[in-house]
Amino acid sequence: MIDVLYFAWVRERIGLPREKVETGAATVADLIDELRGREDRYAAAFADISALRVALDQELSSFDAPLSGVREVAFFPPMTGG
Amino acid sequence: MIDVLYFAWVRERIGLPREKVETGAATVADLIDELRGREDRYAAAFADISALRVALDQELSSFDAPLSGVREVAFFPPMTGG
Amino acid sequence: MRVAVQPALFDPGAELTAFTAGVRGAGAVVSFTGLVRDEGGSLSGMEIEHYPGMTEKAIAGMVEEAVARWTLSDALVIHRYGPLKPGEAIMMVATAAPHRGDAFAAAEFLMDYLKSRAPFWKKETGAGGGAWVAAKDADEEALKRW
Amino acid sequence: MRVAVQPALFDPGAELTAFTAGVRGAGAVVSFTGLVRDEGGSLSGMEIEHYPGMTEKAIAGMVEEAVARWTLSDALVIHRYGPLKPGEAIMMVATAAPHRGDAFAAAEFLMDYLKSRAPFWKKETGAGGGAWVAAKDADEEALKRW
């Protein structure tokens, strides 16, 4: 079980801020493929990966990073702080 | 008659902040030569021109600038504001 | 070093006074304040979302890196989240250093990283509804100079 | 745009608050404050001499040039003269702009010019008497980037 978090328009498209996901995905990209297959709202949120960022256990990471040992995955658009 | 002003250590070496000078000097450099010839304290203040800056009528200028029409000449070390 | 991530309004001037009073031996203090622009009256406000937990960690990491790169006496980062009104302060960075070059560089470094590497997302709320602010290529570009 | 050349103490935080309240439409405010360092307790104070008349003109010229080069909403320069104690603010620059790059660049530009082109001279007063602060080659060098 992995905690999956969504922020900003990713959260809005998927319609929830976080959920627990039972997955055997080896990498972030594999997890995205699984989520995309679920429902249209996931397919819409993950349509363009280049518009997304991912953090693993609260550290920015990449889509080909392995998920082994990871407890929290977050998906969000590029950050706009400051 | 020109107003000649001195600041910082130039003022301290010469011993006064300003004076009126009757001069026919054509350039700043000529005026400095005249002043140097007056007394040791002037010679000391103007010993190293590279350590000095000059302003003509409150605008930074150069030692070869003409004095014609100038009413106020100021000599001082490089500025240390901020 | 202080990092505050908060919904509460703050007064950048009062923060600068407190920060300056606390620095010992510094000759230079630089502050940056980000304000909600009113975009000629068309913007009714802003809503900032963040990632609790990661935000604080990410900012602390940036401050650590600034301290490692420049000679700093102190540093401060305040960043708000939640609803904000036009004219209000969004965030503030302050740096204190013996010399001005270090204070300026560290403040600009922190700003560039906060823009693109701290997990905040701005949504502008106007007459026509809300719109997520798009990240600018120029902000990502700005990171390359460090 | 405000330029103040004064012997009086001022509070940089209060000035920042007033400056920020007065800017319309700016998204970014940068401030720089120069403080008298205590040099580990060896410095008992500082005396700043200036050239009345030229000082105000020179600073106004720098502010005009900054306004011509960058998109600024407002700018502020305060510079003291006379006797100053360790820890006191010597001077302050603040710039407001729609975007942070302009606010930072204009503040650094004004600082570099104030250092080497505004007619102020600092004398440090310590246990061993007074010593005029020497201009630094690095400060003259810094002007070349503009």
Tab-separated table of C-alpha atoms in Angstrom:
chain	number	residue	atom	x	y	z
A	1	MET	CA	0.000	0.000	0.000
A	2	ILE	CA	1.271	3.369	-1.036
A	3	ASP	CA	-0.119	6.800	-0.121
A	4	VAL	CA	-0.708	8.721	-3.335
A	5	LEU	CA	-1.177	12.490	-3.050
A	6	TYR	CA	-2.454	14.939	-5.660
A	7	PHE	CA	-2.041	18.712	-5.643
A	8	ALA	CA	-3.389	21.728	-7.558
A	9	TRP	CA	-5.093	20.850	-10.849
A	10	VAL	CA	-4.046	17.220	-10.581
A	11	ARG	CA	-6.079	17.047	-7.360
A	12	GLU	CA	-8.973	18.853	-9.030
A	13	ARG	CA	-9.020	16.566	-12.078
A	14	ILE	CA	-8.828	13.386	-10.044
A	15	GLY	CA	-11.278	14.765	-7.501
A	16	LEU	CA	-9.475	13.856	-4.323
A	17	PRO	CA	-6.364	14.982	-2.442
A	18	ARG	CA	-4.995	11.559	-1.490
A	19	GLU	CA	-5.760	7.878	-1.541
A	20	LYS	CA	-4.174	4.572	-0.632
A	21	VAL	CA	-3.204	2.522	-3.647
A	22	GLU	CA	-2.505	-1.206	-3.697
A	23	THR	CA	0.092	-1.638	-6.405
A	24	GLY	CA	2.865	-3.848	-7.592
A	25	ALA	CA	4.249	-1.140	-9.896
A	26	ALA	CA	8.025	-1.198	-10.084
A	27	THR	CA	8.477	2.450	-11.071
A	28	VAL	CA	6.573	5.735	-10.977
A	29	ALA	CA	5.855	5.365	-14.701
A	30	ASP	CA	4.337	1.909	-14.068
A	31	LEU	CA	2.137	3.356	-11.318
A	32	ILE	CA	0.964	6.106	-13.675
A	33	ASP	CA	0.050	3.487	-16.280
A	34	GLU	CA	-2.009	1.628	-13.677
A	35	LEU	CA	-3.795	4.811	-12.562
A	36	ARG	CA	-4.486	5.883	-16.151
A	37	GLY	CA	-6.267	2.582	-16.740
A	38	ARG	CA	-8.647	3.130	-13.839
A	39	GLU	CA	-11.012	5.866	-14.977
A	40	ASP	CA	-11.219	8.809	-17.369
A	41	ARG	CA	-10.439	11.367	-14.650
A	42	TYR	CA	-7.098	9.633	-14.016
A	43	ALA	CA	-6.411	9.402	-17.748
A	44	ALA	CA	-7.143	13.161	-17.989
A	45	ALA	CA	-4.881	14.028	-15.051
A	46	PHE	CA	-1.997	11.957	-16.389
A	47	ALA	CA	-2.512	12.726	-20.093
A	48	ASP	CA	0.638	14.825	-20.409
A	49	ILE	CA	3.437	13.643	-18.157
A	50	SER	CA	5.676	16.530	-19.212
A	51	ALA	CA	3.259	18.850	-17.365
A	52	LEU	CA	3.689	16.897	-14.132
A	53	ARG	CA	6.209	16.521	-11.359
A	54	VAL	CA	6.548	13.701	-8.861
A	55	ALA	CA	7.870	13.510	-5.319
A	56	LEU	CA	8.761	10.255	-3.561
A	57	ASP	CA	8.613	10.461	0.219
A	58	GLN	CA	8.618	14.258	-0.113
A	59	GLU	CA	11.694	14.486	-2.335
A	60	LEU	CA	11.430	15.543	-5.984
A	61	SER	CA	12.096	12.534	-8.155
A	62	SER	CA	11.779	11.269	-11.715
A	63	PHE	CA	9.239	9.100	-13.501
A	64	ASP	CA	11.647	6.232	-13.982
A	65	ALA	CA	12.495	6.044	-10.260
A	66	PRO	CA	11.791	2.693	-8.550
A	67	LEU	CA	8.948	2.555	-6.014
A	68	SER	CA	10.493	-0.101	-3.803
A	69	GLY	CA	10.426	1.056	-0.166
A	70	VAL	CA	8.527	4.241	-1.031
A	71	ARG	CA	5.588	5.070	1.253
A	72	GLU	CA	4.316	8.339	-0.220
A	73	VAL	CA	4.063	9.374	-3.866
A	74	ALA	CA	2.839	12.860	-4.795
A	75	PHE	CA	1.847	14.131	-8.242
A	76	PHE	CA	1.540	17.822	-9.011
A	77	PRO	CA	2.145	20.487	-11.677
A	78	PRO	CA	5.391	22.502	-11.759
A	79	MET	CA	5.607	24.566	-8.600
A	80	THR	CA	4.746	28.251	-8.520
A	81	GLY	CA	5.902	29.509	-5.135
A	82	GLY	CA	7.649	32.711	-4.240
B	1	MET	CA	37.497	83.371	-8.139
B	2	ILE	CA	36.668	79.702	-7.739
B	3	ASP	CA	35.279	77.923	-4.678
B	4	VAL	CA	37.578	75.029	-3.854
B	5	LEU	CA	36.221	72.360	-1.504
B	6	TYR	CA	38.085	69.578	0.293
B	7	PHE	CA	36.606	66.438	1.821
B	8	ALA	CA	37.715	63.587	4.081
B	9	TRP	CA	41.498	63.240	4.445
B	10	VAL	CA	42.119	65.902	1.797
B	11	ARG	CA	40.266	68.339	4.053
B	12	GLU	CA	42.229	67.128	7.070
B	13	ARG	CA	45.616	67.454	5.364
B	14	ILE	CA	44.920	70.916	4.021
B	15	GLY	CA	43.292	71.950	7.272
B	16	LEU	CA	40.166	73.601	5.922
B	17	PRO	CA	36.935	72.518	4.229
B	18	ARG	CA	36.745	75.223	1.558
B	19	GLU	CA	38.382	78.398	0.331
B	20	LYS	CA	38.097	80.879	-2.490
B	21	VAL	CA	40.993	80.703	-4.918
B	22	GLU	CA	42.036	83.396	-7.386
B	23	THR	CA	43.420	81.482	-10.306
B	24	GLY	CA	44.036	81.654	-14.007
B	25	ALA	CA	44.524	77.880	-14.259
B	26	ALA	CA	43.175	76.464	-17.507
B	27	THR	CA	42.588	72.921	-16.253
B	28	VAL	CA	42.138	71.041	-12.992
B	29	ALA	CA	45.705	69.760	-13.309
B	30	ASP	CA	46.987	73.348	-13.624
B	31	LEU	CA	45.034	74.340	-10.511
B	32	ILE	CA	46.549	71.413	-8.620
B	33	ASP	CA	50.045	72.538	-9.679
B	34	GLU	CA	49.318	76.035	-8.347
B	35	LEU	CA	47.982	74.684	-5.045
B	36	ARG	CA	50.933	72.306	-4.625
B	37	GLY	CA	53.279	75.278	-4.899
B	38	ARG	CA	51.617	77.117	-2.017
B	39	GLU	CA	52.561	75.204	1.102
B	40	ASP	CA	53.675	71.781	2.273
B	41	ARG	CA	50.174	70.834	3.443
B	42	TYR	CA	48.887	71.315	-0.114
B	43	ALA	CA	51.840	69.410	-1.536
B	44	ALA	CA	51.030	66.583	0.903
B	45	ALA	CA	47.332	66.531	0.017
B	46	PHE	CA	48.017	66.481	-3.720
B	47	ALA	CA	51.103	64.230	-3.627
B	48	ASP	CA	49.359	61.274	-5.283
B	49	ILE	CA	46.745	62.346	-7.800
B	50	SER	CA	45.721	58.735	-8.439
B	51	ALA	CA	44.359	58.661	-4.870
B	52	LEU	CA	42.105	61.653	-5.584
B	53	ARG	CA	38.866	62.399	-7.353
B	54	VAL	CA	37.600	65.771	-8.548
B	55	ALA	CA	34.134	67.205	-9.065
B	56	LEU	CA	33.422	70.345	-11.108
B	57	ASP	CA	30.199	72.097	-10.137
B	58	GLN	CA	29.155	68.924	-8.305
B	59	GLU	CA	29.721	66.541	-11.220
B	60	LEU	CA	32.538	63.992	-11.178
B	61	SER	CA	35.168	65.062	-13.681
B	62	SER	CA	38.746	64.422	-14.740
B	63	PHE	CA	42.036	66.171	-14.052
B	64	ASP	CA	42.459	67.361	-17.617
B	65	ALA	CA	39.020	69.042	-17.677
B	66	PRO	CA	39.010	72.790	-18.423
B	67	LEU	CA	38.069	75.181	-15.609
B	68	SER	CA	36.496	77.826	-17.784
B	69	GLY	CA	33.055	78.737	-16.438
B	70	VAL	CA	33.441	76.450	-13.414
B	71	ARG	CA	32.416	77.963	-10.068
B	72	GLU	CA	33.043	75.085	-7.667
B	73	VAL	CA	35.871	72.545	-7.642
B	74	ALA	CA	35.944	69.753	-5.055
B	75	PHE	CA	38.825	67.413	-4.252
B	76	PHE	CA	38.317	64.223	-2.300
B	77	PRO	CA	39.415	60.582	-2.013
B	78	PRO	CA	37.482	57.783	-3.749
B	79	MET	CA	34.002	57.624	-2.275
B	80	THR	CA	32.988	55.041	0.304
B	81	GLY	CA	29.238	55.305	0.629
B	82	GLY	CA	26.646	52.578	0.924
C	1	MET	CA	17.743	30.711	10.618
C	2	ARG	CA	13.953	30.695	10.669
C	3	VAL	CA	11.505	29.127	8.236
C	4	ALA	CA	7.776	29.790	8.659
C	5	VAL	CA	5.047	28.303	6.462
C	6	GLN	CA	1.786	29.816	7.613
C	7	PRO	CA	-1.656	30.995	6.527
C	8	ALA	CA	-1.426	34.125	8.710
C	9	LEU	CA	-0.847	37.630	7.392
C	10	PHE	CA	2.528	39.084	8.353
C	11	ASP	CA	4.099	42.543	8.190
C	12	PRO	CA	7.367	42.438	6.175
C	13	GLY	CA	8.571	45.644	7.824
C	14	ALA	CA	8.065	44.299	11.335
C	15	GLU	CA	9.806	41.076	10.296
C	16	LEU	CA	12.732	43.053	8.856
C	17	THR	CA	13.053	45.048	12.084
C	18	ALA	CA	13.098	41.868	14.191
C	19	PHE	CA	15.504	40.106	11.809
C	20	THR	CA	17.909	43.067	11.724
C	21	ALA	CA	17.873	43.398	15.512
C	22	GLY	CA	18.891	39.747	15.810
C	23	VAL	CA	21.920	39.721	13.537
C	24	ARG	CA	25.336	40.154	15.095
C	25	GLY	CA	28.199	41.571	13.125
C	26	ALA	CA	26.385	41.755	9.791
C	27	GLY	CA	26.999	44.756	7.563
C	28	ALA	CA	24.340	43.934	4.977
C	29	VAL	CA	20.710	42.860	5.153
C	30	VAL	CA	18.703	42.101	2.007
C	31	SER	CA	14.976	41.433	1.999
C	32	PHE	CA	12.607	40.320	-0.717
C	33	THR	CA	8.845	40.571	-0.341
C	34	GLY	CA	6.420	39.038	-2.820
C	35	LEU	CA	3.039	40.772	-3.008
C	36	VAL	CA	-0.259	39.734	-4.563
C	37	ARG	CA	-0.560	41.961	-7.644
C	38	ASP	CA	-3.996	43.374	-8.357
C	39	GLU	CA	-3.483	43.142	-12.153
C	40	GLY	CA	-5.283	46.420	-12.688
C	41	GLY	CA	-8.182	45.478	-10.427
C	42	SER	CA	-9.118	42.296	-12.326
C	43	LEU	CA	-7.771	39.978	-9.633
C	44	SER	CA	-9.954	39.462	-6.583
C	45	GLY	CA	-7.398	37.337	-4.784
C	46	MET	CA	-5.204	34.293	-4.731
C	47	GLU	CA	-5.310	30.861	-3.153
C	48	ILE	CA	-2.051	29.073	-2.416
C	49	GLU	CA	-1.934	25.320	-1.969
C	50	HIS	CA	1.111	23.593	-0.548
C	51	TYR	CA	2.382	20.168	0.428
C	52	PRO	CA	2.592	20.102	4.236
C	53	GLY	CA	5.718	18.327	5.352
C	54	MET	CA	7.549	18.529	2.058
C	55	THR	CA	7.311	22.329	1.976
C	56	GLU	CA	9.166	22.840	5.238
C	57	LYS	CA	11.773	20.210	4.317
C	58	ALA	CA	12.361	21.674	0.858
C	59	ILE	CA	12.795	25.214	2.199
C	60	ALA	CA	15.089	24.078	5.006
C	61	GLY	CA	17.226	22.346	2.377
C	62	MET	CA	17.482	25.539	0.319
C	63	VAL	CA	18.481	27.568	3.364
C	64	GLU	CA	21.123	24.961	4.239
C	65	GLU	CA	22.540	25.173	0.746
C	66	ALA	CA	22.609	28.984	0.870
C	67	VAL	CA	24.485	28.848	4.180
C	68	ALA	CA	27.000	26.435	2.652
C	69	ARG	CA	27.578	28.606	-0.411
C	70	TRP	CA	27.761	32.092	1.063
C	71	THR	CA	29.006	33.659	4.270
C	72	LEU	CA	25.741	34.492	5.997
C	73	SER	CA	25.000	35.777	9.475
C	74	ASP	CA	21.349	34.744	9.307
C	75	ALA	CA	18.488	33.933	6.958
C	76	LEU	CA	14.699	34.043	7.154
C	77	VAL	CA	11.975	32.591	4.940
C	78	ILE	CA	8.262	33.203	5.510
C	79	HIS	CA	5.753	31.806	3.008
C	80	ARG	CA	1.992	31.906	3.304
C	81	TYR	CA	-0.630	29.513	2.011
C	82	GLY	CA	-4.419	29.651	1.844
C	83	PRO	CA	-6.490	32.623	0.633
C	84	LEU	CA	-4.712	35.957	-0.005
C	85	LYS	CA	-6.007	39.365	-1.059
C	86	PRO	CA	-4.445	41.791	-3.579
C	87	GLY	CA	-1.697	43.868	-1.990
C	88	GLU	CA	-1.022	41.328	0.762
C	89	ALA	CA	2.446	39.880	1.268
C	90	ILE	CA	2.709	36.328	-0.094
C	91	MET	CA	6.174	35.601	1.176
C	92	MET	CA	9.440	37.104	2.322
C	93	VAL	CA	13.101	36.194	2.299
C	94	ALA	CA	15.741	38.021	4.327
C	95	THR	CA	19.476	37.405	4.411
C	96	ALA	CA	22.169	39.000	6.555
C	97	ALA	CA	25.871	38.841	5.766
C	98	PRO	CA	29.121	40.630	6.529
C	99	HIS	CA	29.202	41.841	2.897
C	100	ARG	CA	26.506	42.905	0.459
C	101	GLY	CA	27.447	40.549	-2.372
C	102	ASP	CA	26.734	37.475	-0.231
C	103	ALA	CA	23.466	38.886	1.105
C	104	PHE	CA	22.178	39.701	-2.407
C	105	ALA	CA	23.302	36.416	-3.958
C	106	ALA	CA	21.800	34.284	-1.189
C	107	ALA	CA	18.481	36.165	-1.337
C	108	GLU	CA	18.244	35.735	-5.120
C	109	PHE	CA	19.226	32.075	-4.850
C	110	LEU	CA	16.530	31.454	-2.240
C	111	MET	CA	13.945	33.263	-4.379
C	112	ASP	CA	14.817	31.294	-7.500
C	113	TYR	CA	14.556	28.023	-5.604
C	114	LEU	CA	11.359	28.964	-3.787
C	115	LYS	CA	9.764	29.814	-7.154
C	116	SER	CA	10.391	26.433	-8.738
C	117	ARG	CA	11.400	23.920	-6.077
C	118	ALA	CA	9.194	24.569	-3.057
C	119	PRO	CA	5.834	22.773	-3.343
C	120	PHE	CA	3.477	25.748	-3.568
C	121	TRP	CA	0.826	26.243	-6.244
C	122	LYS	CA	-0.889	29.565	-6.854
C	123	LYS	CA	-4.448	29.903	-8.087
C	124	GLU	CA	-5.653	33.326	-9.108
C	125	THR	CA	-9.271	33.998	-8.267
C	126	GLY	CA	-10.975	36.691	-10.340
C	127	ALA	CA	-14.365	37.657	-11.704
C	128	GLY	CA	-14.144	34.802	-14.228
C	129	GLY	CA	-13.404	32.066	-11.680
C	130	GLY	CA	-10.070	30.539	-10.689
C	131	ALA	CA	-7.011	29.751	-12.775
C	132	TRP	CA	-3.868	27.941	-11.708
C	133	VAL	CA	-0.806	30.064	-12.342
C	134	ALA	CA	1.397	28.384	-14.942
C	135	ALA	CA	5.064	27.916	-14.146
C	136	LYS	CA	7.280	30.140	-16.273
C	137	ASP	CA	10.133	28.791	-18.355
C	138	ALA	CA	12.119	31.828	-17.212
C	139	ASP	CA	11.810	30.682	-13.584
C	140	GLU	CA	13.146	27.222	-14.433
C	141	GLU	CA	15.891	28.881	-16.522
C	142	ALA	CA	16.841	31.090	-13.551
C	143	LEU	CA	17.945	28.036	-11.556
C	144	LYS	CA	20.733	27.332	-14.012
C	145	ARG	CA	22.803	30.247	-12.879
C	146	TRP	CA	23.405	28.716	-9.448
D	1	MET	CA	10.718	57.981	-5.709
D	2	ARG	CA	12.196	59.341	-2.478
D	3	VAL	CA	15.801	60.243	-1.667
D	4	ALA	CA	16.705	61.249	1.892
D	5	VAL	CA	20.179	62.310	3.025
D	6	GLN	CA	19.984	62.815	6.758
D	7	PRO	CA	21.887	62.567	10.039
D	8	ALA	CA	18.860	61.086	11.835
D	9	LEU	CA	18.512	57.442	12.828
D	10	PHE	CA	15.841	55.565	10.908
D	11	ASP	CA	14.128	52.202	11.261
D	12	PRO	CA	14.540	50.138	8.058
D	13	GLY	CA	11.536	47.989	8.947
D	14	ALA	CA	9.237	50.982	9.394
D	15	GLU	CA	10.541	52.409	6.121
D	16	LEU	CA	9.890	49.096	4.356
D	17	THR	CA	6.336	49.012	5.700
D	18	ALA	CA	5.647	52.562	4.485
D	19	PHE	CA	7.309	51.923	1.123
D	20	THR	CA	5.377	48.694	0.545
D	21	ALA	CA	2.069	50.330	1.490
D	22	GLY	CA	2.694	53.007	-1.126
D	23	VAL	CA	3.431	50.828	-4.153
D	24	ARG	CA	0.571	50.077	-6.533
D	25	GLY	CA	0.597	46.972	-8.650
D	26	ALA	CA	4.069	45.789	-7.657
D	27	GLY	CA	4.647	42.084	-7.133
D	28	ALA	CA	8.189	42.375	-5.796
D	29	VAL	CA	9.880	44.597	-3.218
D	30	VAL	CA	13.615	44.329	-2.519
D	31	SER	CA	15.361	46.162	0.297
D	32	PHE	CA	18.999	46.533	1.212
D	33	THR	CA	20.109	47.845	4.592
D	34	GLY	CA	23.722	48.696	5.391
D	35	LEU	CA	24.640	48.407	9.076
D	36	VAL	CA	27.650	49.627	11.036
D	37	ARG	CA	29.585	46.441	11.800
D	38	ASP	CA	31.111	46.200	15.239
D	39	GLU	CA	34.185	44.328	13.947
D	40	GLY	CA	34.214	42.091	16.986
D	41	GLY	CA	33.807	44.982	19.415
D	42	SER	CA	36.916	46.916	18.262
D	43	LEU	CA	34.918	49.620	16.530
D	44	SER	CA	33.368	52.302	18.689
D	45	GLY	CA	31.566	53.970	15.832
D	46	MET	CA	31.689	55.635	12.470
D	47	GLU	CA	31.597	59.177	11.163
D	48	ILE	CA	30.286	59.812	7.665
D	49	GLU	CA	31.168	62.979	5.775
D	50	HIS	CA	29.339	63.976	2.619
D	51	TYR	CA	29.188	66.738	0.037
D	52	PRO	CA	25.899	68.585	0.571
D	53	GLY	CA	24.298	69.438	-2.728
D	54	MET	CA	26.279	67.007	-4.828
D	55	THR	CA	25.125	64.038	-2.753
D	56	GLU	CA	21.432	64.581	-3.417
D	57	LYS	CA	22.083	65.290	-7.106
D	58	ALA	CA	24.268	62.222	-7.560
D	59	ILE	CA	21.730	59.908	-5.900
D	60	ALA	CA	18.815	61.390	-7.855
D	61	GLY	CA	20.805	60.707	-11.042
D	62	MET	CA	21.327	57.061	-10.056
D	63	VAL	CA	17.632	56.611	-9.300
D	64	GLU	CA	16.731	58.171	-12.661
D	65	GLU	CA	19.068	55.785	-14.417
D	66	ALA	CA	17.593	52.798	-12.562
D	67	VAL	CA	14.081	53.883	-13.565
D	68	ALA	CA	15.214	54.160	-17.199
D	69	ARG	CA	16.822	50.709	-17.193
D	70	TRP	CA	14.273	48.618	-15.347
D	71	THR	CA	10.519	48.523	-14.991
D	72	LEU	CA	10.087	49.866	-11.473
D	73	SER	CA	6.980	50.837	-9.530
D	74	ASP	CA	8.959	52.864	-6.986
D	75	ALA	CA	12.393	53.350	-5.433
D	76	LEU	CA	13.691	54.679	-2.132
D	77	VAL	CA	17.181	55.698	-0.988
D	78	ILE	CA	17.975	56.809	2.565
D	79	HIS	CA	21.596	57.559	3.498
D	80	ARG	CA	22.811	58.963	6.788
D	81	TYR	CA	25.806	61.148	7.556
D	82	GLY	CA	27.423	62.301	10.776
D	83	PRO	CA	28.249	60.065	13.755
D	84	LEU	CA	26.911	56.487	13.803
D	85	LYS	CA	27.128	53.708	16.376
D	86	PRO	CA	27.784	49.985	15.790
D	87	GLY	CA	24.609	48.149	14.824
D	88	GLU	CA	22.890	51.283	13.520
D	89	ALA	CA	21.573	51.449	9.969
D	90	ILE	CA	23.857	53.514	7.712
D	91	MET	CA	21.626	53.495	4.666
D	92	MET	CA	18.843	51.723	2.899
D	93	VAL	CA	17.696	51.128	-0.661
D	94	ALA	CA	14.276	49.759	-1.587
D	95	THR	CA	12.916	48.973	-5.036
D	96	ALA	CA	9.461	47.830	-6.095
D	97	ALA	CA	8.692	46.266	-9.466
D	98	PRO	CA	6.109	44.085	-11.168
D	99	HIS	CA	8.728	41.304	-11.342
D	100	ARG	CA	11.511	40.192	-9.026
D	101	GLY	CA	14.339	40.332	-11.553
D	102	ASP	CA	13.909	44.069	-12.049
D	103	ALA	CA	13.597	44.759	-8.325
D	104	PHE	CA	16.787	42.827	-7.526
D	105	ALA	CA	18.804	44.261	-10.414
D	106	ALA	CA	17.819	47.860	-9.655
D	107	ALA	CA	18.622	47.458	-5.941
D	108	GLU	CA	22.063	46.012	-6.702
D	109	PHE	CA	22.727	48.698	-9.292
D	110	LEU	CA	21.821	51.439	-6.818
D	111	MET	CA	24.027	49.857	-4.153
D	112	ASP	CA	27.017	49.557	-6.472
D	113	TYR	CA	26.662	53.193	-7.518
D	114	LEU	CA	26.067	54.473	-3.987
D	115	LYS	CA	29.272	52.703	-2.881
D	116	SER	CA	31.540	54.365	-5.403
D	117	ARG	CA	29.767	57.327	-6.991
D	118	ALA	CA	27.862	59.079	-4.208
D	119	PRO	CA	30.100	61.553	-2.320
D	120	PHE	CA	30.197	59.929	1.099
D	121	TRP	CA	33.350	59.141	3.064
D	122	LYS	CA	33.404	56.821	6.044
D	123	LYS	CA	35.756	57.204	8.967
D	124	GLU	CA	35.909	54.417	11.506
D	125	THR	CA	36.422	55.587	15.052
D	126	GLY	CA	37.929	53.030	17.420
D	127	ALA	CA	40.090	52.800	20.508
D	128	GLY	CA	43.128	53.740	18.407
D	129	GLY	CA	41.622	56.909	16.907
D	130	GLY	CA	40.002	57.411	13.529
D	131	ALA	CA	40.806	55.928	10.143
D	132	TRP	CA	39.269	56.762	6.792
D	133	VAL	CA	37.830	53.676	5.156
D	134	ALA	CA	39.723	52.928	1.938
D	135	ALA	CA	37.735	52.401	-1.240
D	136	LYS	CA	37.855	48.791	-2.402
D	137	ASP	CA	38.952	47.804	-5.894
D	138	ALA	CA	36.112	45.276	-5.831
D	139	ASP	CA	33.571	48.092	-5.437
D	140	GLU	CA	34.966	49.922	-8.460
D	141	GLU	CA	35.035	46.603	-10.347
D	142	ALA	CA	31.372	45.998	-9.472
D	143	LEU	CA	30.313	49.024	-11.536
D	144	LYS	CA	31.524	47.381	-14.717
D	145	ARG	CA	28.697	44.878	-14.778
D	146	TRP	CA	26.102	47.587	-15.406
